[in-house]
CSV table of C-alpha atoms and ligand atoms in Angstrom, one decimal:
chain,number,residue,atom,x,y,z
A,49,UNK,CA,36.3,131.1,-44.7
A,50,UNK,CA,34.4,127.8,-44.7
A,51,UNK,CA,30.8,128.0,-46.0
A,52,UNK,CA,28.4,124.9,-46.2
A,53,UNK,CA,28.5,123.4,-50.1
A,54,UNK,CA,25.0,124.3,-51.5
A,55,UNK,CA,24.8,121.0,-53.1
A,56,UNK,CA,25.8,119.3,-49.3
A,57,UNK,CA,23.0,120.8,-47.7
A,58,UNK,CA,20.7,120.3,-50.6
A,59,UNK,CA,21.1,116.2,-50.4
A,60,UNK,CA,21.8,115.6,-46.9
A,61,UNK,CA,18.8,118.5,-45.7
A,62,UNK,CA,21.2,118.7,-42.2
A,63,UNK,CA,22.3,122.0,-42.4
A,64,UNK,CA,25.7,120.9,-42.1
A,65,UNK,CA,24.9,119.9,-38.4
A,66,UNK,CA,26.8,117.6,-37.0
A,67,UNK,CA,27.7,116.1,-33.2
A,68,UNK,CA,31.6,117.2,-32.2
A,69,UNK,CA,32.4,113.9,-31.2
A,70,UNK,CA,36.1,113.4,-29.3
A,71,UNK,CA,38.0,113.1,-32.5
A,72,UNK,CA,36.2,114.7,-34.8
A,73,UNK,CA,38.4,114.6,-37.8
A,74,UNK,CA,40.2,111.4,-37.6
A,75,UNK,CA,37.9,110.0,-40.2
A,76,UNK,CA,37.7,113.2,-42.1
A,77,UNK,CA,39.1,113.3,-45.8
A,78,UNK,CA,41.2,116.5,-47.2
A,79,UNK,CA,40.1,117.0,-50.6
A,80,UNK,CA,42.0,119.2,-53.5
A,81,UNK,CA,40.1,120.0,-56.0
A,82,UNK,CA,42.4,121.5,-58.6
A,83,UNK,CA,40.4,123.5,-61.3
A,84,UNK,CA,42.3,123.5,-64.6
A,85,UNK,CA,40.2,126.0,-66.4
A,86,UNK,CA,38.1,129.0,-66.3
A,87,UNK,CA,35.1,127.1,-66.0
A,88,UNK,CA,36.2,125.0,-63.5
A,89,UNK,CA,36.7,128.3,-61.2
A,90,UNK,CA,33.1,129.2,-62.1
A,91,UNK,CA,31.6,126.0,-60.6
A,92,UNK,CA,33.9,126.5,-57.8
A,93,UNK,CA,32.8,129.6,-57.1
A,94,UNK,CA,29.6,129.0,-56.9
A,95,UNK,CA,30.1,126.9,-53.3
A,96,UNK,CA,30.2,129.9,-52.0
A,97,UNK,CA,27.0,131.3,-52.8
A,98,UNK,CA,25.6,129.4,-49.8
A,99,UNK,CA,25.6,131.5,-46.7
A,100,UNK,CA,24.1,129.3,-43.6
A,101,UNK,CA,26.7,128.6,-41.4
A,102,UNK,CA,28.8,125.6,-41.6
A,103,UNK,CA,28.5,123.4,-38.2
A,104,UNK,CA,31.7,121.0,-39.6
A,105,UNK,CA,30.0,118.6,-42.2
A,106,UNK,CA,32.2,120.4,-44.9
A,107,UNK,CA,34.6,122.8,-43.9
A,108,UNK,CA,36.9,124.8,-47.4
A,109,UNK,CA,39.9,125.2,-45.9
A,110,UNK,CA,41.1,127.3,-49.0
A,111,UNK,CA,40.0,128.7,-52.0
A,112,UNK,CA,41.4,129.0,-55.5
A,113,UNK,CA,42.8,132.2,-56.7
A,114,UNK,CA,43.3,131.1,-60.2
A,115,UNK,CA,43.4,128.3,-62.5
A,116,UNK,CA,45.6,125.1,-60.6
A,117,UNK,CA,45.0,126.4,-57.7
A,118,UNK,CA,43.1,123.9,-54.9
A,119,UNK,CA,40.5,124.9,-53.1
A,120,UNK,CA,40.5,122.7,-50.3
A,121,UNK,CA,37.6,121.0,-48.4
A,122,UNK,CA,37.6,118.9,-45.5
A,123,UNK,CA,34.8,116.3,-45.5
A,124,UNK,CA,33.0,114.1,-43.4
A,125,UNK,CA,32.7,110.4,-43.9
A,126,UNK,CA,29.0,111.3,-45.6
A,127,UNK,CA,30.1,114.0,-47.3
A,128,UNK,CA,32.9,112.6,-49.3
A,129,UNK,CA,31.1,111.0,-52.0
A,130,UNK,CA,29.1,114.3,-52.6
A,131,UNK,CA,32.6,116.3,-53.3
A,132,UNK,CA,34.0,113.5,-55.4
A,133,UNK,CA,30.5,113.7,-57.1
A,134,UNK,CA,30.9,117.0,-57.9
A,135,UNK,CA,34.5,116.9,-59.3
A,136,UNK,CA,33.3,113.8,-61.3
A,137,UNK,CA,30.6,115.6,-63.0
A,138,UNK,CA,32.3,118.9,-63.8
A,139,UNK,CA,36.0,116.5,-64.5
A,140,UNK,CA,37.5,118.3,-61.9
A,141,UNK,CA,40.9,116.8,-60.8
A,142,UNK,CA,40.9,116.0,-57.2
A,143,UNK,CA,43.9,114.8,-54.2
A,144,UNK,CA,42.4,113.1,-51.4
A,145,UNK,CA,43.8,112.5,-47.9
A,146,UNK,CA,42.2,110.1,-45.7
A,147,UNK,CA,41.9,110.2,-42.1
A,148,UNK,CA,42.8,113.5,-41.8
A,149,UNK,CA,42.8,113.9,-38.3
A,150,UNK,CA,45.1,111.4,-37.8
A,151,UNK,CA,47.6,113.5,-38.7
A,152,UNK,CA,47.4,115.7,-36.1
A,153,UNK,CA,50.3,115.9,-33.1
A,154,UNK,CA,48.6,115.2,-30.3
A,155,UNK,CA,48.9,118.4,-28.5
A,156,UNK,CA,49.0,117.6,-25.0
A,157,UNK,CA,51.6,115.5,-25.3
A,158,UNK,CA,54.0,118.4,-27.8
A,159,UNK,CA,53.0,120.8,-24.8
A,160,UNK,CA,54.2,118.7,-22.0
A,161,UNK,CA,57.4,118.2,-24.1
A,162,UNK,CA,57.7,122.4,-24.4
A,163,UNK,CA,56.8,122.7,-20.9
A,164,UNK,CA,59.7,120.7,-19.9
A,165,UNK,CA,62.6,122.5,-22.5
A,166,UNK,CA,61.1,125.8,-22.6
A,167,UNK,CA,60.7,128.3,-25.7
A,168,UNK,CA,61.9,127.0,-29.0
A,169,UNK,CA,62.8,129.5,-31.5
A,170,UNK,CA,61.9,127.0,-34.3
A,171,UNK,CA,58.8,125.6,-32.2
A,172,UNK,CA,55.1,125.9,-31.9
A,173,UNK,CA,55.1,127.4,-28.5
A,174,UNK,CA,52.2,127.7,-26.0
A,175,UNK,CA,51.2,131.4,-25.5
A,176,UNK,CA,52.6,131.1,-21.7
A,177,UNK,CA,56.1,130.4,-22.7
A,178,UNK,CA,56.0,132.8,-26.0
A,179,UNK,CA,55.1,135.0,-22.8
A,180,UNK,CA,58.2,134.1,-20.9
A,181,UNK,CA,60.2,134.8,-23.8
A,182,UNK,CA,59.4,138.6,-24.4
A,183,UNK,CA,59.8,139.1,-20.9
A,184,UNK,CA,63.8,137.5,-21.3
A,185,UNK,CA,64.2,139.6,-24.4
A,186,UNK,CA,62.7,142.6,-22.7
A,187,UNK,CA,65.2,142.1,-19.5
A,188,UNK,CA,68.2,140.8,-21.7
A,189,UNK,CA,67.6,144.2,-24.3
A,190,UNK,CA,66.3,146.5,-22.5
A,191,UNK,CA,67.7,149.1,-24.9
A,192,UNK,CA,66.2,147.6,-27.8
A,193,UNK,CA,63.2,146.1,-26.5
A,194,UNK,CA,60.0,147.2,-24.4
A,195,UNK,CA,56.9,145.6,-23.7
A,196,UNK,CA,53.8,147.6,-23.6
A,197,UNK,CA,50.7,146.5,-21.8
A,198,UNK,CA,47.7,146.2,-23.9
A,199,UNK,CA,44.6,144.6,-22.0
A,200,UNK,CA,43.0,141.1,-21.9
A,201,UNK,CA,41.6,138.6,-24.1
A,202,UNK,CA,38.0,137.5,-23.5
A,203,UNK,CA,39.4,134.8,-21.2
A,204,UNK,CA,42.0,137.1,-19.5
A,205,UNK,CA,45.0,136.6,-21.2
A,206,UNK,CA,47.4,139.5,-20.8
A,207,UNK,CA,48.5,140.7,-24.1
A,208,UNK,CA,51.7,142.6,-24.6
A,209,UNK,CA,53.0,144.2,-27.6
A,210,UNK,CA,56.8,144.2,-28.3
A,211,UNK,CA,58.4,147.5,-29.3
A,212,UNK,CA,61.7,147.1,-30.4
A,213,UNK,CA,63.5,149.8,-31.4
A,214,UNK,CA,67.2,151.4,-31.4
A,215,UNK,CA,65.8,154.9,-30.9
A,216,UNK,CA,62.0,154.8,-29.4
A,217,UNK,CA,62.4,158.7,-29.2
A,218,UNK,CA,63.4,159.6,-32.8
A,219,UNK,CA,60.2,158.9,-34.2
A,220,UNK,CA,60.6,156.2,-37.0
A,221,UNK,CA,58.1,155.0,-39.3
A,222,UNK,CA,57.1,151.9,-37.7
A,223,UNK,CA,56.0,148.3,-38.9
A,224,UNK,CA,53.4,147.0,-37.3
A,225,UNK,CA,53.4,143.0,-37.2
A,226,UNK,CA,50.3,140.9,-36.1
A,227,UNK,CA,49.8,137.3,-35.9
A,228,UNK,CA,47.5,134.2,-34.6
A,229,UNK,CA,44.1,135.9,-34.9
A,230,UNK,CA,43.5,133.0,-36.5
A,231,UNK,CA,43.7,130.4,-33.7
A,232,UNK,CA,45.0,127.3,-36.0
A,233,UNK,CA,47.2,128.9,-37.8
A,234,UNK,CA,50.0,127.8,-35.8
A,235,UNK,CA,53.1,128.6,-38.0
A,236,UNK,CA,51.7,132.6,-38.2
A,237,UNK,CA,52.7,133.4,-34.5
A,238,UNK,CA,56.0,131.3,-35.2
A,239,UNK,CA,56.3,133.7,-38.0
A,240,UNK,CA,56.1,136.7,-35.4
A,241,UNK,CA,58.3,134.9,-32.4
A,242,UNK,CA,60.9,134.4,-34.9
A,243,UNK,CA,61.3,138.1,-36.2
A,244,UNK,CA,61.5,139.2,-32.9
A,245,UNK,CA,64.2,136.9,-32.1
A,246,UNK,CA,65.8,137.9,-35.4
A,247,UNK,CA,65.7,141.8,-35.0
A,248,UNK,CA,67.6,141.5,-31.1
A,249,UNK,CA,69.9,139.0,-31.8
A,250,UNK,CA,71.5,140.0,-35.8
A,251,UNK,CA,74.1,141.8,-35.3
A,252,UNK,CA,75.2,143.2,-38.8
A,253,UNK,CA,71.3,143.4,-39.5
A,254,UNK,CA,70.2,146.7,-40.4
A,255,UNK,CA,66.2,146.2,-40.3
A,256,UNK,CA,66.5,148.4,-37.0
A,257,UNK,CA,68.4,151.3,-39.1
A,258,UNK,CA,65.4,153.7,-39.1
A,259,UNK,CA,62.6,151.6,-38.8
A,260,UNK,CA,60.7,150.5,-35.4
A,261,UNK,CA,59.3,147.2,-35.5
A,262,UNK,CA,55.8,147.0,-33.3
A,263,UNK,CA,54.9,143.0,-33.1
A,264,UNK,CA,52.1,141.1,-31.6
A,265,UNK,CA,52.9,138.1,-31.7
A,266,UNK,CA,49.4,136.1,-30.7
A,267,UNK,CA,46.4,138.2,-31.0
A,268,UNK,CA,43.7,135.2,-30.1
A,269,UNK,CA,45.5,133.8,-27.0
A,270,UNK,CA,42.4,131.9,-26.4
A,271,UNK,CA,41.2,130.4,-29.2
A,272,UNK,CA,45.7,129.3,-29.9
A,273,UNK,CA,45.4,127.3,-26.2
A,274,UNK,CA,42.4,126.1,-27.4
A,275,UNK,CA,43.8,124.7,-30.2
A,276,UNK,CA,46.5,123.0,-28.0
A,277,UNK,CA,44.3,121.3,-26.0
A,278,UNK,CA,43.4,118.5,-27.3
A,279,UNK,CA,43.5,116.8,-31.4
A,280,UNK,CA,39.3,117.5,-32.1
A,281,UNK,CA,40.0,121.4,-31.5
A,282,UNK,CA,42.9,122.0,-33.7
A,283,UNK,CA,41.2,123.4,-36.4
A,284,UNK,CA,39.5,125.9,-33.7
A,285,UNK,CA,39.4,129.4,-35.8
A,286,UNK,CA,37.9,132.1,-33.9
A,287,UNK,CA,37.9,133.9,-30.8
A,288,UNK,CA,36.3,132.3,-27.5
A,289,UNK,CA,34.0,134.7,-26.5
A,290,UNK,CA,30.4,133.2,-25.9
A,291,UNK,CA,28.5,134.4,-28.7
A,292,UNK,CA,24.9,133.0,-28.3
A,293,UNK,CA,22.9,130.1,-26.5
A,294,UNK,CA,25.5,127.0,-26.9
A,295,UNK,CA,28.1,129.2,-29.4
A,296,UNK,CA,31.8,130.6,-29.3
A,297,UNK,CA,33.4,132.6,-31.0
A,298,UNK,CA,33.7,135.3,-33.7
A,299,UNK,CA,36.1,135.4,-36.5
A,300,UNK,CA,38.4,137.9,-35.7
A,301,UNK,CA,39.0,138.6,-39.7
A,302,UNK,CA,35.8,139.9,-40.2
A,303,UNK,CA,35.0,141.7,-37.2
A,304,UNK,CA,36.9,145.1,-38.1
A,305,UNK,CA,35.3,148.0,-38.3
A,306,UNK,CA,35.5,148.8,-42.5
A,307,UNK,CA,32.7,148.2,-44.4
A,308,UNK,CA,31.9,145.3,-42.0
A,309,UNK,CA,29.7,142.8,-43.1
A,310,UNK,CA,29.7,143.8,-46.7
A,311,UNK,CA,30.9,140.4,-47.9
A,312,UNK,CA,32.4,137.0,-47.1
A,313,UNK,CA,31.1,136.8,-43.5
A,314,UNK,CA,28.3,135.0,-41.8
A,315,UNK,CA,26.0,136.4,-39.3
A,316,UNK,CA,24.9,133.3,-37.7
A,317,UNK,CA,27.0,133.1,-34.4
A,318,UNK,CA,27.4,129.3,-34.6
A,319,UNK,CA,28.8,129.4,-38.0
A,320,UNK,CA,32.7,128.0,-37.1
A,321,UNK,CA,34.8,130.2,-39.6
A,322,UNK,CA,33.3,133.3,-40.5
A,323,UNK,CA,31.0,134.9,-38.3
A,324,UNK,CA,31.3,139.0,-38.4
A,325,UNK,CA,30.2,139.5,-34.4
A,326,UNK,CA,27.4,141.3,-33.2
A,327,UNK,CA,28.9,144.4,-34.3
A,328,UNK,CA,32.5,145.7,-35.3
A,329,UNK,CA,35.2,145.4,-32.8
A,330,UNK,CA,32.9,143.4,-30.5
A,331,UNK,CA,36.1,141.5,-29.6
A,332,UNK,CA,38.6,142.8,-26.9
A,333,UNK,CA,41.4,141.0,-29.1
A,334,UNK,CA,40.5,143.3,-32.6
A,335,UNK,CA,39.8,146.2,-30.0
A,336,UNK,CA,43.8,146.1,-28.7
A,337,UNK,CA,45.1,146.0,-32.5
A,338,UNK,CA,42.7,148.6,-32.9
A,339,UNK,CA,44.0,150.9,-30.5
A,340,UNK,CA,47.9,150.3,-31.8
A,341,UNK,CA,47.0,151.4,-34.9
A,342,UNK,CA,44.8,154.7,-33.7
A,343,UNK,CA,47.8,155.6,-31.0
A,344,UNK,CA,50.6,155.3,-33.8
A,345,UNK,CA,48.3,156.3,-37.4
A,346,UNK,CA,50.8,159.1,-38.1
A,347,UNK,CA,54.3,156.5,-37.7
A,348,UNK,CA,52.5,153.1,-38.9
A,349,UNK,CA,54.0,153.3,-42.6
A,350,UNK,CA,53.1,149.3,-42.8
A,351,UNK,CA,50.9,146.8,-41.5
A,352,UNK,CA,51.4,143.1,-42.2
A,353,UNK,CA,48.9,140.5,-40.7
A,354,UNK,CA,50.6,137.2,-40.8
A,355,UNK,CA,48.1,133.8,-41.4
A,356,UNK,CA,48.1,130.6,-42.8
A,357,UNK,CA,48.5,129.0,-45.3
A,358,UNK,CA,48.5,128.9,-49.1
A,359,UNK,CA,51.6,131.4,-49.8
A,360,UNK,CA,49.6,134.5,-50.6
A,361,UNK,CA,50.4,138.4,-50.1
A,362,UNK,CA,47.7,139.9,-50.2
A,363,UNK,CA,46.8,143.7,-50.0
A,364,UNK,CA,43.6,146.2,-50.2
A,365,UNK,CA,40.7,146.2,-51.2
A,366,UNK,CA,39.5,142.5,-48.9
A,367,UNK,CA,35.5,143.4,-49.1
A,368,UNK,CA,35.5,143.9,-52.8
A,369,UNK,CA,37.1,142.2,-55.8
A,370,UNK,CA,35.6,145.0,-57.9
A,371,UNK,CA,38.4,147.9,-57.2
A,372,UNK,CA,41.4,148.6,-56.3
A,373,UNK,CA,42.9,151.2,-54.3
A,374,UNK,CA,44.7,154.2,-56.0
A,375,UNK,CA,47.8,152.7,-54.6
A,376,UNK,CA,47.3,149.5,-55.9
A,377,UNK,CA,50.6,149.3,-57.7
A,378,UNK,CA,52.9,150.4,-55.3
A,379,UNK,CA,51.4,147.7,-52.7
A,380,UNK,CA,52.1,144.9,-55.8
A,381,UNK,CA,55.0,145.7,-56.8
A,382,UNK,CA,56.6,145.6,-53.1
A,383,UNK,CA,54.9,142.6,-52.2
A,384,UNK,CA,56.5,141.3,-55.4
A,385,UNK,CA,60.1,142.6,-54.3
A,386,UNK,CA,59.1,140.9,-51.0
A,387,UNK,CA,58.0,137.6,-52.8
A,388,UNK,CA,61.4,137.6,-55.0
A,389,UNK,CA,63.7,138.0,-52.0
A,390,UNK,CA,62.2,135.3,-50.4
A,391,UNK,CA,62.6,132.8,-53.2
A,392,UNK,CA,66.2,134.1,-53.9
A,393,UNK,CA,66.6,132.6,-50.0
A,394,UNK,CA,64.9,129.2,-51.6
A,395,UNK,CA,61.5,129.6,-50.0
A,396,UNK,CA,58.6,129.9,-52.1
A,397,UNK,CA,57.3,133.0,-54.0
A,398,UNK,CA,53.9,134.0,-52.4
A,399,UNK,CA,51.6,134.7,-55.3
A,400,UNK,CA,50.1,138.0,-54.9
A,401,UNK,CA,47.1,140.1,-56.0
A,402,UNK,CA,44.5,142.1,-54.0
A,403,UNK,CA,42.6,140.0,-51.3
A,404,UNK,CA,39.3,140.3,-52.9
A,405,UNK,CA,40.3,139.3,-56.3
A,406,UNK,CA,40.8,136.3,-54.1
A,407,UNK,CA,37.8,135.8,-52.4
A,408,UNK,CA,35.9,139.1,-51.3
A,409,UNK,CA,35.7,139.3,-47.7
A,410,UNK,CA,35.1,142.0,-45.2
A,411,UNK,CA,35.8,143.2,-42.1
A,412,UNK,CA,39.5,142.1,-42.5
A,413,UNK,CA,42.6,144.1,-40.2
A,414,UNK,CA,44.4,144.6,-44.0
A,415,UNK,CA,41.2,146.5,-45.1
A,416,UNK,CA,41.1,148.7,-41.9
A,417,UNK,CA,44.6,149.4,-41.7
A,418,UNK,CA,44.7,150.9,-44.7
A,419,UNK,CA,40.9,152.4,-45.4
A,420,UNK,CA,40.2,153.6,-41.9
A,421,UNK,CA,43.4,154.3,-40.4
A,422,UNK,CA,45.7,155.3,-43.3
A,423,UNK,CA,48.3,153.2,-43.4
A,424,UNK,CA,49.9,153.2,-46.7
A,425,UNK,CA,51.5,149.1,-47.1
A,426,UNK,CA,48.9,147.1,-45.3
A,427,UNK,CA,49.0,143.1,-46.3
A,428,UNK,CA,47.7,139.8,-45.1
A,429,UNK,CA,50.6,136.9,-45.2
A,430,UNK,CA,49.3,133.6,-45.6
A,431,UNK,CA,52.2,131.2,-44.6
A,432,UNK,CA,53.4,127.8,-46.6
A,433,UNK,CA,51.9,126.2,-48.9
A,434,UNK,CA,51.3,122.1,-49.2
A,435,UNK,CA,50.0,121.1,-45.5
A,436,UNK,CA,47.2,122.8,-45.1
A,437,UNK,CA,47.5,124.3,-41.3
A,438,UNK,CA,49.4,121.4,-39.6
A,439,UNK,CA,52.5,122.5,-41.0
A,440,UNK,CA,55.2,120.2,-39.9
A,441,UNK,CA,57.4,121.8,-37.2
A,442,UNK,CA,60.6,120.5,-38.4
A,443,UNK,CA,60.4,122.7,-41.1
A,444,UNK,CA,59.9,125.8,-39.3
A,445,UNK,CA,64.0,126.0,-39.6
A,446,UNK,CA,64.1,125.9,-42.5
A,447,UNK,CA,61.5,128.2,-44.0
A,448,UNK,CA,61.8,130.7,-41.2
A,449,UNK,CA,65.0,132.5,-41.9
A,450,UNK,CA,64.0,132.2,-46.1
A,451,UNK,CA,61.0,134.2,-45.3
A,452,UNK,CA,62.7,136.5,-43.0
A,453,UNK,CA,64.2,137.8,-46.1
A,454,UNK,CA,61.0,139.2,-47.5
A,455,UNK,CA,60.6,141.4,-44.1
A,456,UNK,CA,64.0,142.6,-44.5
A,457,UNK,CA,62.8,143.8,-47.9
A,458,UNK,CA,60.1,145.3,-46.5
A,459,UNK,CA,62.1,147.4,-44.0
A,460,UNK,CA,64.4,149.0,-46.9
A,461,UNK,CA,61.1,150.4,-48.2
A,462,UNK,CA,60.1,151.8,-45.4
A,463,UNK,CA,63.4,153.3,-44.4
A,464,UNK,CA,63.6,154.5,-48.3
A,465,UNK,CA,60.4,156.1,-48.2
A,466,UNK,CA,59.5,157.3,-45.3
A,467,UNK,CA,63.0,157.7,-42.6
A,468,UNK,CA,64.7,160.4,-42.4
A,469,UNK,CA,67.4,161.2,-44.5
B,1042,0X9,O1,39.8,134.8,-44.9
B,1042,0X9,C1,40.7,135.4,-44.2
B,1042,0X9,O2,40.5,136.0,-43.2
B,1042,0X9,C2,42.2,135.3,-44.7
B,1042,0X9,N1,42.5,134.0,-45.1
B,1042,0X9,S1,42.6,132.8,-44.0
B,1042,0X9,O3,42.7,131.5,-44.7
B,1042,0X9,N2,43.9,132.9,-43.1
B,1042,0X9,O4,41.5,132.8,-43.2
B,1042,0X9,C3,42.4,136.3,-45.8
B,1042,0X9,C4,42.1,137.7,-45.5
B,1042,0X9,C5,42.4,138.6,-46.6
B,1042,0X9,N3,41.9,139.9,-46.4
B,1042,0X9,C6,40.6,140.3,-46.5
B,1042,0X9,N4,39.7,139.6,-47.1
B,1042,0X9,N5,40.3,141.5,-46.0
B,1043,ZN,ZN1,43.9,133.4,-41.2
């Protein structure tokens, strides 16, 4: 969602390009800015009128959804002063972290250390050994568990989803759970790993009462390795399909096929965070979720995409924040039920409202879950709030099992409304 600051490229007449040195963001600066007022929102807002593609100079990690709300911007060296500029002259209050790269795990070294002990339930796995641990589910459950084939990513990773279910032939309403389209968002396909691990191992659960849980655990297997592999590409984003001469990559999130390219995206294909693709489902990774939810439309009774981070459930409309869907209040006031149960477990409440009251962006998986395919609870999940997307694994025990509450919420729903009685 990063866009070059119109002011940025005014004053430094770059176009935000920049050389991708080894560690590109060691010396980088993470900057809140925390708008305290309406007006403050305005002049935020307004960064985003820009659309030429960001090349790294100035990257928003997150925008505000209301009043003290940060949007966040990661800045170069040269860039800095400009955004503390602009907070100074509008008296915006801002939270800066320095070296922001420096931060980062080195992920080489955290991947020779999984290599060695395997899958870890509470762990930021590589996609080989989140692999290895649906097959050992599959083999260890095979009554609950079956892993269905669903093609290759761009660089021939074989992605399977996993169908678990105490009944495959009764024909449940099933939810449908993606994550890691985004490639940096690390703690999304944690998320995903650790429901599975939830729904075959509870046994007084009753999430599987009913309800068949479809889950994808990694949807851009490329662009999460490429992440791993080494501290300058963590905050990779996209897919890693070439795209033009010297580029890579399409953002995934904007490359569905529903009113795609209507807002929020850019069409340039080096533009690092939201470029659409050279047409809707151009990708092989959107193509597969495609295809589950054409082969199931008539059992899919909900669709959650999980991302990262700010600790926001979103739902329908994501191109516009100008309607809402008829619906609108049934998809609130579950992801409010949802929200609740999770801070009755101590985890945060997720603030929620419609994605494009947000930020208006299409070609989103929410938006064509529900307006092309039908499915009536479609949401995106954007996980933890507080560290950005290097969220520190030695939480993930924690906050894990409190947000696992919220799905079991989400399951009663579904069995309420649409299993039979
Ligand atoms: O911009 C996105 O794709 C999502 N946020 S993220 O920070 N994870 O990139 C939000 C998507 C919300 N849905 C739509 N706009 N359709
Ligand atoms: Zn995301």
């Amino acid at each position: 969602m990063a866009k070059c600051l119109v002011f940025v490229i005014g004053v430094l007449g770059l176009g935000c390009q920049v050389g991708y040195g080894q560690h590109k963001y060691d010396n980088y600066t993470l900057v809140r800015l925390i708008p305290n007022h309406d007006q403050h929102l305005q002049k935020l807002s307004e960064l985003s009128l820009n659309e030429a593609a960001s090349h790294g100079e100035v990257e928003i990690l997150k925008r505000s959804f209301g009043v003290n709300d940060s949007t966040d911007v990661l800045v170069s060296p040269r860039s800095k002063q400009l955004v503390e500029q602009f907070a100074v002259k509008n008296g915006m209050p801002i939270v800066t972290k320095r070296d922001y790269g420096r931060s980062f795990e080195a992920p080489q070294r955290e991947s020779r250390r999984r290599f060695q002990e395997g899958f870890s339930v509470y762990g930021y796995n590589s996609f080989d050994s989140i692999n290895k641990y649906l097959d050992e589910v599959a083999l260890r459950k095979p009554d609950l568990v079956r892993l269905q084939p669903l093609g290759y990513s761009y660089q021939r990773r074989a992605m399977r989803l996993a169908k678990i279910s105490k009944d495959p032939s009764a024909g449940n309403p099933i939810i449908f759970i993606d994550a890691g389209i985004h490639a940096r968002e690390w703690v999304a396909p944690a998320m995903a790993t650790y429901i599975i691990h939830r729904l075959v191992t509870d046994g007084r659960g009753h999430e599987l009462d009913g309800v068949d849980w479809y889950i994808l655990p990694v949807v851009n297997p490329d662009g999460y390795e490429y992440t791993r592999s080494s501290r300058s590409q963590r905050l990779w984003r996209k897919t890693r399909s070439k795209t033009s001469h010297n580029c890579y990559g399409v953002d995934g999130n904007r490359n569905y096929g529903f009113k795609w390219g209507v807002s929020g995206v850019s069409s340039d294909p080096c533009d690092r965070e939201t470029y659409a693709g050279p047409k809707p489902f151009s990708e092989p990774e959107t193509q597969m979720v495609r295809n589950v939810m054409m082969e199931n439309r008539e059992r899919i009774k909900l669709y959650v995409s999980l991302h990262a981070y700010g600790q926001y459930l979103v739902y329908p409309w994501g191109y516009t924040g100008g309607s809402l869907p008829k619906t609108w209040q049934k998809l609130d006031s579950l992801a409010r039920k949802v929200s609740k149960a999770v801070q009755r477990a101590g985890g945060q409440p997720f603030k929620v409202l419609s994605a494009g009251e947000w930020y208006p962006a299409a070609g989103g998986s929410d938006d064509y879950a529900f307006g092309a395919i039908g499915i009536p609870y479609s949401y995106t999940m954007e996980l933890t709030d507080g560290y950005e997307f290097i969220y520190p694994e030695n939480n993930l025990a924690k906050i894990l099992p409190q947000l696992y509450e919220g799905f079991r919420i989400f399951a009663e729903q579904i069995k309420d409304e649409f299993g039979r009685s």
